[in-house]
Backbone as XML, in Angstrom:
<?xml version="1.0"?>
<chain id="A" units="angstrom">
  <residue number="1" name="MET">
    <atom name="N" x="65.827" y="-24.688" z="82.145"/>
    <atom name="CA" x="66.104" y="-23.352" z="82.594"/>
    <atom name="C" x="64.973" y="-22.596" z="83.224"/>
  </residue>
  <residue number="2" name="VAL">
    <atom name="N" x="65.107" y="-21.897" z="84.301"/>
    <atom name="CA" x="64.061" y="-20.984" z="84.791"/>
    <atom name="C" x="64.201" y="-19.625" z="83.967"/>
  </residue>
  <residue number="3" name="VAL">
    <atom name="N" x="63.106" y="-19.144" z="83.268"/>
    <atom name="CA" x="63.213" y="-18.014" z="82.438"/>
    <atom name="C" x="62.304" y="-16.890" z="83.094"/>
  </residue>
  <residue number="4" name="ASP">
    <atom name="N" x="61.227" y="-17.389" z="84.051"/>
    <atom name="CA" x="60.438" y="-16.513" z="84.398"/>
    <atom name="C" x="60.820" y="-15.915" z="85.957"/>
  </residue>
  <residue number="5" name="PHE">
    <atom name="N" x="61.834" y="-15.010" z="85.806"/>
    <atom name="CA" x="62.368" y="-14.306" z="87.018"/>
    <atom name="C" x="62.268" y="-12.884" z="86.895"/>
  </residue>
  <residue number="6" name="LYS">
    <atom name="N" x="62.408" y="-12.189" z="88.129"/>
    <atom name="CA" x="62.167" y="-10.630" z="88.160"/>
    <atom name="C" x="63.335" y="-10.083" z="88.071"/>
  </residue>
  <residue number="7" name="VAL">
    <atom name="N" x="63.621" y="-8.875" z="87.278"/>
    <atom name="CA" x="64.997" y="-8.244" z="87.430"/>
    <atom name="C" x="64.498" y="-6.745" z="87.694"/>
  </residue>
  <residue number="8" name="PRO">
    <atom name="N" x="65.453" y="-6.228" z="88.692"/>
    <atom name="CA" x="65.032" y="-4.559" z="88.912"/>
    <atom name="C" x="65.068" y="-3.736" z="87.632"/>
  </residue>
  <residue number="9" name="LEU">
    <atom name="N" x="64.217" y="-2.899" z="87.422"/>
    <atom name="CA" x="64.256" y="-2.043" z="86.287"/>
    <atom name="C" x="65.382" y="-1.466" z="85.866"/>
  </residue>
  <residue number="10" name="GLU">
    <atom name="N" x="66.117" y="-1.091" z="87.049"/>
    <atom name="CA" x="67.617" y="-0.212" z="86.756"/>
    <atom name="C" x="68.591" y="-1.294" z="86.004"/>
  </residue>
  <residue number="11" name="SER">
    <atom name="N" x="68.266" y="-2.502" z="86.025"/>
    <atom name="CA" x="69.378" y="-3.541" z="85.590"/>
    <atom name="C" x="68.789" y="-4.260" z="84.196"/>
  </residue>
  <residue number="12" name="ILE">
    <atom name="N" x="67.579" y="-4.125" z="83.905"/>
    <atom name="CA" x="66.987" y="-4.643" z="82.987"/>
    <atom name="C" x="67.523" y="-4.625" z="81.473"/>
  </residue>
  <residue number="13" name="TYR">
    <atom name="N" x="68.338" y="-3.366" z="81.284"/>
    <atom name="CA" x="68.858" y="-3.327" z="80.116"/>
    <atom name="C" x="70.258" y="-4.103" z="79.722"/>
  </residue>
  <residue number="14" name="CYS">
    <atom name="N" x="70.809" y="-4.431" z="81.017"/>
    <atom name="CA" x="72.030" y="-5.257" z="80.920"/>
    <atom name="C" x="71.639" y="-6.537" z="80.703"/>
  </residue>
  <residue number="15" name="PHE">
    <atom name="N" x="70.548" y="-7.011" z="81.478"/>
    <atom name="CA" x="70.135" y="-8.323" z="81.373"/>
    <atom name="C" x="69.561" y="-8.596" z="79.839"/>
  </residue>
  <residue number="16" name="PHE">
    <atom name="N" x="69.026" y="-7.780" z="79.422"/>
    <atom name="CA" x="68.573" y="-7.786" z="77.948"/>
    <atom name="C" x="69.865" y="-7.942" z="77.034"/>
  </residue>
  <residue number="17" name="GLN">
    <atom name="N" x="70.842" y="-7.181" z="77.258"/>
    <atom name="CA" x="71.991" y="-7.410" z="76.423"/>
    <atom name="C" x="72.611" y="-8.709" z="76.432"/>
  </residue>
  <residue number="18" name="LEU">
    <atom name="N" x="72.681" y="-9.353" z="77.674"/>
    <atom name="CA" x="73.276" y="-10.695" z="77.903"/>
    <atom name="C" x="72.319" y="-11.678" z="77.376"/>
  </residue>
  <residue number="19" name="ALA">
    <atom name="N" x="71.154" y="-11.718" z="77.486"/>
    <atom name="CA" x="70.124" y="-12.666" z="76.894"/>
    <atom name="C" x="70.204" y="-12.670" z="75.424"/>
  </residue>
  <residue number="20" name="ASP">
    <atom name="N" x="70.239" y="-11.372" z="74.865"/>
    <atom name="CA" x="70.408" y="-11.139" z="73.542"/>
    <atom name="C" x="71.530" y="-11.732" z="72.910"/>
  </residue>
  <residue number="21" name="TYR">
    <atom name="N" x="72.681" y="-11.597" z="73.558"/>
    <atom name="CA" x="74.104" y="-12.130" z="73.097"/>
    <atom name="C" x="74.058" y="-13.543" z="73.080"/>
  </residue>
  <residue number="22" name="TYR">
    <atom name="N" x="73.372" y="-14.151" z="74.115"/>
    <atom name="CA" x="73.382" y="-15.700" z="74.295"/>
    <atom name="C" x="72.359" y="-16.249" z="73.505"/>
  </residue>
  <residue number="23" name="GLN">
    <atom name="N" x="71.431" y="-15.516" z="72.795"/>
    <atom name="CA" x="70.352" y="-15.985" z="72.153"/>
    <atom name="C" x="69.300" y="-16.731" z="72.876"/>
  </residue>
  <residue number="24" name="LEU">
    <atom name="N" x="69.135" y="-16.194" z="74.144"/>
    <atom name="CA" x="68.149" y="-16.763" z="75.077"/>
    <atom name="C" x="66.745" y="-15.994" z="74.794"/>
  </residue>
  <residue number="25" name="ILE">
    <atom name="N" x="65.975" y="-16.814" z="73.948"/>
    <atom name="CA" x="64.711" y="-16.021" z="73.332"/>
    <atom name="C" x="63.669" y="-15.939" z="74.485"/>
  </residue>
  <residue number="26" name="LYS">
    <atom name="N" x="63.518" y="-17.189" z="75.155"/>
    <atom name="CA" x="62.509" y="-17.226" z="76.283"/>
    <atom name="C" x="62.979" y="-16.160" z="77.312"/>
  </residue>
  <residue number="27" name="VAL">
    <atom name="N" x="64.031" y="-15.991" z="77.662"/>
    <atom name="CA" x="64.519" y="-14.959" z="78.543"/>
    <atom name="C" x="64.208" y="-13.341" z="78.177"/>
  </residue>
  <residue number="28" name="VAL">
    <atom name="N" x="64.603" y="-13.327" z="76.770"/>
    <atom name="CA" x="64.428" y="-11.899" z="76.182"/>
    <atom name="C" x="62.797" y="-11.650" z="76.182"/>
  </residue>
  <residue number="29" name="LYS">
    <atom name="N" x="61.972" y="-12.668" z="75.925"/>
    <atom name="CA" x="60.644" y="-12.236" z="76.109"/>
    <atom name="C" x="59.920" y="-12.112" z="77.477"/>
  </residue>
  <residue number="30" name="ASN">
    <atom name="N" x="60.819" y="-12.675" z="78.369"/>
    <atom name="CA" x="60.372" y="-12.502" z="79.766"/>
    <atom name="C" x="60.706" y="-11.017" z="80.094"/>
  </residue>
  <residue number="31" name="LEU">
    <atom name="N" x="61.965" y="-10.674" z="79.911"/>
    <atom name="CA" x="62.517" y="-9.369" z="80.057"/>
    <atom name="C" x="61.602" y="-8.292" z="79.424"/>
  </residue>
  <residue number="32" name="GLU">
    <atom name="N" x="61.245" y="-8.484" z="78.123"/>
    <atom name="CA" x="60.532" y="-7.772" z="77.531"/>
    <atom name="C" x="59.002" y="-7.398" z="78.135"/>
  </residue>
  <residue number="33" name="LYS">
    <atom name="N" x="58.582" y="-8.505" z="78.600"/>
    <atom name="CA" x="57.294" y="-8.471" z="79.209"/>
    <atom name="C" x="57.369" y="-7.471" z="80.469"/>
  </residue>
  <residue number="34" name="GLN">
    <atom name="N" x="58.583" y="-7.762" z="80.984"/>
    <atom name="CA" x="58.820" y="-6.975" z="82.571"/>
    <atom name="C" x="58.745" y="-5.537" z="82.261"/>
  </residue>
  <residue number="35" name="LEU">
    <atom name="N" x="59.522" y="-5.264" z="81.190"/>
    <atom name="CA" x="59.912" y="-3.908" z="80.634"/>
    <atom name="C" x="58.504" y="-3.277" z="80.425"/>
  </residue>
  <residue number="36" name="LEU">
    <atom name="N" x="57.898" y="-3.896" z="79.521"/>
    <atom name="CA" x="56.444" y="-3.370" z="79.203"/>
    <atom name="C" x="55.529" y="-3.067" z="80.209"/>
  </residue>
  <residue number="37" name="ASP">
    <atom name="N" x="55.412" y="-3.788" z="81.276"/>
    <atom name="CA" x="54.598" y="-3.999" z="82.403"/>
    <atom name="C" x="54.994" y="-2.642" z="83.296"/>
  </residue>
  <residue number="38" name="ALA">
    <atom name="N" x="56.344" y="-2.564" z="83.465"/>
    <atom name="CA" x="56.937" y="-1.523" z="84.283"/>
    <atom name="C" x="56.667" y="-0.260" z="83.666"/>
  </residue>
  <residue number="39" name="TYR">
    <atom name="N" x="56.788" y="-0.015" z="82.235"/>
    <atom name="CA" x="56.590" y="1.199" z="81.659"/>
    <atom name="C" x="55.182" y="1.503" z="81.477"/>
  </residue>
  <residue number="40" name="LYS">
    <atom name="N" x="54.338" y="0.567" z="81.525"/>
    <atom name="CA" x="52.809" y="0.774" z="81.505"/>
    <atom name="C" x="52.437" y="1.368" z="82.758"/>
  </residue>
  <residue number="41" name="LEU">
    <atom name="N" x="52.938" y="0.854" z="83.855"/>
    <atom name="CA" x="52.510" y="1.329" z="85.128"/>
    <atom name="C" x="53.017" y="2.577" z="85.228"/>
  </residue>
  <residue number="42" name="LYS">
    <atom name="N" x="54.220" y="2.970" z="84.777"/>
    <atom name="CA" x="54.668" y="4.509" z="84.765"/>
    <atom name="C" x="54.478" y="5.165" z="83.802"/>
  </residue>
  <residue number="43" name="LYS">
    <atom name="N" x="53.336" y="4.990" z="82.733"/>
    <atom name="CA" x="53.105" y="5.548" z="81.414"/>
    <atom name="C" x="52.908" y="7.016" z="81.725"/>
  </residue>
  <residue number="44" name="TYR">
    <atom name="N" x="52.092" y="7.495" z="82.711"/>
    <atom name="CA" x="51.886" y="8.978" z="82.612"/>
    <atom name="C" x="53.326" y="9.866" z="83.454"/>
  </residue>
  <residue number="45" name="GLU">
    <atom name="N" x="53.762" y="9.027" z="84.188"/>
    <atom name="CA" x="55.124" y="9.536" z="84.682"/>
    <atom name="C" x="56.154" y="9.784" z="83.606"/>
  </residue>
  <residue number="46" name="ILE">
    <atom name="N" x="56.425" y="8.871" z="82.620"/>
    <atom name="CA" x="57.285" y="8.964" z="81.595"/>
    <atom name="C" x="56.928" y="10.061" z="80.638"/>
  </residue>
  <residue number="47" name="PHE">
    <atom name="N" x="55.775" y="10.207" z="80.365"/>
    <atom name="CA" x="55.294" y="11.257" z="79.248"/>
    <atom name="C" x="54.971" y="12.740" z="79.746"/>
  </residue>
  <residue number="48" name="ASN">
    <atom name="N" x="55.249" y="12.850" z="81.145"/>
    <atom name="CA" x="55.171" y="14.311" z="81.532"/>
    <atom name="C" x="56.370" y="14.855" z="81.103"/>
  </residue>
  <residue number="49" name="SER">
    <atom name="N" x="56.467" y="16.238" z="81.087"/>
    <atom name="CA" x="57.534" y="17.084" z="80.596"/>
    <atom name="C" x="58.659" y="17.190" z="81.239"/>
  </residue>
  <residue number="50" name="SER">
    <atom name="N" x="59.047" y="16.612" z="82.559"/>
    <atom name="CA" x="60.033" y="17.031" z="83.170"/>
    <atom name="C" x="61.324" y="16.443" z="82.487"/>
  </residue>
  <residue number="51" name="GLU">
    <atom name="N" x="62.443" y="17.018" z="82.936"/>
    <atom name="CA" x="63.738" y="16.769" z="82.105"/>
    <atom name="C" x="64.126" y="15.056" z="82.357"/>
  </residue>
  <residue number="52" name="ASP">
    <atom name="N" x="63.649" y="14.768" z="83.737"/>
    <atom name="CA" x="64.233" y="13.147" z="83.734"/>
    <atom name="C" x="63.254" y="12.382" z="82.990"/>
  </residue>
  <residue number="53" name="SER">
    <atom name="N" x="62.019" y="12.366" z="83.018"/>
    <atom name="CA" x="61.087" y="11.807" z="82.342"/>
    <atom name="C" x="61.374" y="11.758" z="80.929"/>
  </residue>
  <residue number="54" name="LEU">
    <atom name="N" x="61.790" y="12.887" z="80.253"/>
    <atom name="CA" x="62.167" y="12.856" z="78.938"/>
    <atom name="C" x="63.402" y="12.138" z="78.475"/>
  </residue>
  <residue number="55" name="ILE">
    <atom name="N" x="64.301" y="12.173" z="79.391"/>
    <atom name="CA" x="65.551" y="11.304" z="79.459"/>
    <atom name="C" x="65.255" y="9.799" z="79.404"/>
  </residue>
  <residue number="56" name="GLU">
    <atom name="N" x="64.298" y="9.557" z="80.389"/>
    <atom name="CA" x="63.863" y="8.258" z="80.363"/>
    <atom name="C" x="63.181" y="7.681" z="78.997"/>
  </residue>
  <residue number="57" name="LEU">
    <atom name="N" x="62.303" y="8.623" z="78.565"/>
    <atom name="CA" x="61.642" y="8.255" z="77.196"/>
    <atom name="C" x="62.438" y="8.113" z="76.200"/>
  </residue>
  <residue number="58" name="LYS">
    <atom name="N" x="63.683" y="9.017" z="76.265"/>
    <atom name="CA" x="64.619" y="8.737" z="74.967"/>
    <atom name="C" x="65.424" y="7.745" z="75.294"/>
  </residue>
  <residue number="59" name="LYS">
    <atom name="N" x="65.731" y="7.165" z="76.573"/>
    <atom name="CA" x="66.508" y="5.982" z="76.491"/>
    <atom name="C" x="65.621" y="4.559" z="76.149"/>
  </residue>
  <residue number="60" name="LEU">
    <atom name="N" x="64.278" y="4.706" z="76.290"/>
    <atom name="CA" x="63.399" y="3.694" z="76.039"/>
    <atom name="C" x="63.263" y="3.568" z="74.741"/>
  </residue>
  <residue number="61" name="LEU">
    <atom name="N" x="63.369" y="4.603" z="73.855"/>
    <atom name="CA" x="63.067" y="4.724" z="72.528"/>
    <atom name="C" x="64.327" y="4.216" z="71.673"/>
  </residue>
  <residue number="62" name="ASN">
    <atom name="N" x="65.449" y="4.682" z="72.294"/>
    <atom name="CA" x="66.857" y="4.115" z="71.861"/>
    <atom name="C" x="66.796" y="2.807" z="72.030"/>
  </residue>
  <residue number="63" name="PHE">
    <atom name="N" x="66.510" y="2.136" z="73.186"/>
    <atom name="CA" x="66.510" y="0.972" z="73.408"/>
    <atom name="C" x="65.691" y="0.012" z="72.540"/>
  </residue>
  <residue number="64" name="ALA">
    <atom name="N" x="64.516" y="0.478" z="72.266"/>
    <atom name="CA" x="63.519" y="-0.213" z="71.369"/>
    <atom name="C" x="64.058" y="-0.220" z="70.148"/>
  </residue>
  <residue number="65" name="GLN">
    <atom name="N" x="64.690" y="0.828" z="69.680"/>
    <atom name="CA" x="65.296" y="0.914" z="68.071"/>
    <atom name="C" x="66.441" y="-0.223" z="68.075"/>
  </residue>
  <residue number="66" name="GLN">
    <atom name="N" x="67.204" y="0.043" z="69.176"/>
    <atom name="CA" x="68.559" y="-0.909" z="69.041"/>
    <atom name="C" x="68.274" y="-2.487" z="69.056"/>
  </residue>
  <residue number="67" name="TYR">
    <atom name="N" x="67.339" y="-2.874" z="69.880"/>
    <atom name="CA" x="66.730" y="-4.134" z="70.020"/>
    <atom name="C" x="65.459" y="-4.580" z="69.066"/>
  </residue>
  <residue number="68" name="GLN">
    <atom name="N" x="65.107" y="-3.770" z="68.285"/>
    <atom name="CA" x="64.031" y="-3.756" z="67.399"/>
    <atom name="C" x="62.787" y="-4.359" z="68.113"/>
  </residue>
  <residue number="69" name="LEU">
    <atom name="N" x="62.549" y="-4.018" z="69.307"/>
    <atom name="CA" x="61.456" y="-4.184" z="69.991"/>
    <atom name="C" x="60.042" y="-3.379" z="69.604"/>
  </residue>
  <residue number="70" name="ASN">
    <atom name="N" x="59.537" y="-3.549" z="68.569"/>
    <atom name="CA" x="58.511" y="-2.763" z="68.004"/>
    <atom name="C" x="57.476" y="-2.580" z="68.991"/>
  </residue>
  <residue number="71" name="ILE">
    <atom name="N" x="56.915" y="-3.576" z="69.673"/>
    <atom name="CA" x="56.012" y="-3.311" z="70.700"/>
    <atom name="C" x="56.098" y="-2.314" z="71.589"/>
  </residue>
  <residue number="72" name="LEU">
    <atom name="N" x="57.504" y="-2.110" z="71.991"/>
    <atom name="CA" x="57.627" y="-0.742" z="72.962"/>
    <atom name="C" x="57.454" y="0.537" z="72.163"/>
  </residue>
  <residue number="73" name="LYS">
    <atom name="N" x="57.792" y="0.598" z="70.967"/>
    <atom name="CA" x="57.340" y="1.887" z="69.986"/>
    <atom name="C" x="55.935" y="2.220" z="70.301"/>
  </residue>
  <residue number="74" name="ILE">
    <atom name="N" x="55.153" y="1.338" z="70.541"/>
    <atom name="CA" x="53.411" y="1.497" z="70.442"/>
    <atom name="C" x="53.002" y="2.157" z="71.815"/>
  </residue>
  <residue number="75" name="ILE">
    <atom name="N" x="53.707" y="1.906" z="72.863"/>
    <atom name="CA" x="53.273" y="2.605" z="74.144"/>
    <atom name="C" x="53.186" y="4.023" z="73.948"/>
  </residue>
</chain>
């Protein structure tokens, strides 16, 4: 199975849910890395005080809590 594929950031949450449901550990790890890389690149955009970036930050933190991706909470 090819697990090293790119997913658009807008769709990554849906892919995470599917991979988690089917217990595809390697796919989850790949998606986790993509999400981390994307948010690291956008780090300063996310943490500015605009309403949109605060909504994105809230979604990220809720997602991290739901899927227990502790590494996301460190960013």
